[in-house]
Structures are given as C-alpha cells and as structure tokens.
Coordinates of C-alpha atoms in Angstrom, one line a residue:
X30 CA 0.0 0.0 -0.1
X31 CA 1.4 3.5 -1.1
X32 CA 1.3 6.4 1.3
X33 CA 0.6 9.7 0.0
X34 CA 1.9 13.0 1.4
X35 CA -0.2 16.3 0.8
X36 CA 1.6 18.6 -1.8
X37 CA 1.8 21.3 0.9
X38 CA 3.6 19.0 3.5
X39 CA 6.2 17.7 0.6
X40 CA 6.8 21.4 -0.1
X41 CA 7.4 22.2 3.6
X42 CA 9.6 19.3 4.1
X43 CA 11.6 20.2 1.0
X44 CA 12.1 23.8 2.2
X45 CA 13.0 22.9 5.6
X46 CA 15.7 20.3 4.2
X47 CA 17.1 23.3 2.1
X48 CA 17.1 25.8 5.1
X49 CA 18.7 23.2 7.3
X50 CA 21.6 22.5 4.4
X51 CA 22.1 26.3 4.3
X52 CA 22.8 26.6 7.9
X53 CA 25.2 23.6 8.1
X54 CA 28.7 24.9 8.6
X55 CA 30.8 24.5 5.6
X56 CA 34.5 23.8 5.3
X57 CA 36.6 26.8 4.3
X58 CA 39.8 26.6 2.6
X59 CA 42.8 28.9 2.1
X60 CA 45.2 28.0 -0.8
X61 CA 48.5 28.9 -1.9
X62 CA 49.3 28.1 -5.3
X63 CA 52.8 29.0 -5.0
X64 CA 53.7 26.2 -2.5
X65 CA 50.7 23.8 -3.4
X66 CA 49.2 24.1 -0.1
X67 CA 45.6 24.3 1.1
X68 CA 44.6 24.8 4.7
X69 CA 41.0 23.6 5.5
X70 CA 38.8 24.2 8.5
X71 CA 36.1 21.8 8.6
X72 CA 32.7 22.1 10.5
X73 CA 34.0 21.0 13.6
X74 CA 36.8 23.5 14.1
X75 CA 39.8 21.1 13.0
X76 CA 42.4 22.4 10.5
X77 CA 43.5 20.3 8.0
X78 CA 46.7 21.1 5.5
X79 CA 47.0 19.4 2.6
X80 CA 50.2 20.0 0.3
X81 CA 51.1 18.7 -3.1
X82 CA 54.2 18.7 -4.9
X83 CA 54.7 17.9 -8.6
X84 CA 57.7 15.7 -9.3
X85 CA 60.7 17.3 -10.7
X86 CA 61.4 15.6 -14.2
X87 CA 65.0 14.4 -14.2
X88 CA 67.0 16.4 -16.7
X89 CA 67.0 15.2 -20.2
X90 CA 70.3 14.4 -22.2
X91 CA 70.0 15.9 -25.5
X92 CA 73.2 14.7 -26.9
X93 CA 71.3 12.5 -29.4
X94 CA 69.1 15.3 -30.6
X95 CA 72.4 17.5 -31.1
X96 CA 73.8 14.4 -32.7
X97 CA 70.9 14.1 -35.2
X98 CA 71.3 18.0 -36.2
X99 CA 74.9 17.6 -36.6
X100 CA 74.9 15.6 -39.7
X101 CA 78.4 16.0 -40.9
X102 CA 79.8 15.0 -37.5
X103 CA 82.8 17.4 -38.3
X104 CA 85.4 15.0 -37.5
X105 CA 86.3 16.9 -34.4
X106 CA 86.0 16.3 -30.4
X107 CA 83.9 19.6 -29.8
X108 CA 81.1 18.9 -32.4
X109 CA 79.5 21.6 -34.0
X110 CA 76.2 22.6 -35.8
X111 CA 76.8 24.7 -38.9
X112 CA 74.0 27.2 -40.1
X113 CA 73.2 25.0 -43.0
X114 CA 72.5 21.7 -40.3
X115 CA 70.4 24.2 -38.0
X116 CA 68.3 24.9 -41.1
X117 CA 66.5 21.6 -40.8
X118 CA 64.5 23.0 -37.9
X119 CA 63.2 26.4 -38.9
X120 CA 63.0 27.5 -35.2
X121 CA 66.5 26.6 -34.6
X122 CA 67.7 28.5 -37.8
X123 CA 65.8 31.7 -36.6
X124 CA 67.2 31.3 -33.0
X125 CA 70.7 30.6 -34.4
X126 CA 72.1 34.2 -34.1
X127 CA 71.2 34.4 -30.6
X128 CA 72.6 31.1 -29.7
X129 CA 75.8 31.7 -31.3
X130 CA 77.3 33.3 -28.4
X131 CA 81.1 33.3 -29.7
X132 CA 79.9 34.4 -33.2
X133 CA 81.8 31.5 -34.6
X134 CA 79.1 30.5 -37.1
X135 CA 78.7 27.2 -35.7
X136 CA 76.9 26.0 -32.4
X137 CA 78.5 23.8 -29.9
X138 CA 76.4 21.7 -27.6
X139 CA 76.7 24.3 -24.6
X140 CA 75.5 27.1 -26.9
X141 CA 72.6 25.0 -28.2
X142 CA 71.6 23.3 -24.8
X143 CA 69.2 26.1 -24.0
X144 CA 67.5 25.8 -27.1
X145 CA 67.1 22.1 -26.7
X146 CA 65.8 22.5 -23.0
X147 CA 62.8 24.3 -24.4

C-alpha cells in the first residue's frame, strides 16, 4: 500500500531540508598556489593542511638530438652545428644568431643546450 503526502507538506519538508543545508557549517579553504598548500577548516573546527608537490622531471640528455642535427659529424671532438645543419629546423634557424654566443658561425653543444631544453 502506497502512502501519499499532501503537496503542501511535501513542499514544507523540502524547504526545511534546504534551510538546514544552508545553515550547516561548511569547510573553508585557503590555498597558496605557489607552495601547493591548502588549509581547510572543517565544520568541527579542525584544521587540515593538504600539500601537493609535482614531481621534478630528471634533466634530459639532449646529446642524441644534437647528434641528429650535426649530420656532418665535423670530425673533431667539440662537435658543432653549422647554419646549414641548423636549417633543418626553422625554429633553430631563427634562434641561431642568438645562440651563437662566440659568433663562430657554428653552435657547440653548450650554446645549443638552452634551445634543446625548451
């Protein structure tokens, strides 16, 4: 057997429920995106601190990328990338003058490292 509740009583119960939900204390949070920390105060007054840290990726060894661009292998120990070799990548070709700190017309691994890291 199904019980029925008058519409007015149902509306009153619904309004009372929403009023109770509004007066219920809510957790408050303060966040600091620079440190990855959030401090929460729960309804009972307890303070909860949550900290998250993103893993730091290990440094990449870009030697293989450098060697791939240095196609003529130059035959010397210092290994250098010429303007012609840098032309295989339009972004490297554009950055070439800024990267060539010693103005030798060729990039060694140290000069090219900042570009490879990006």
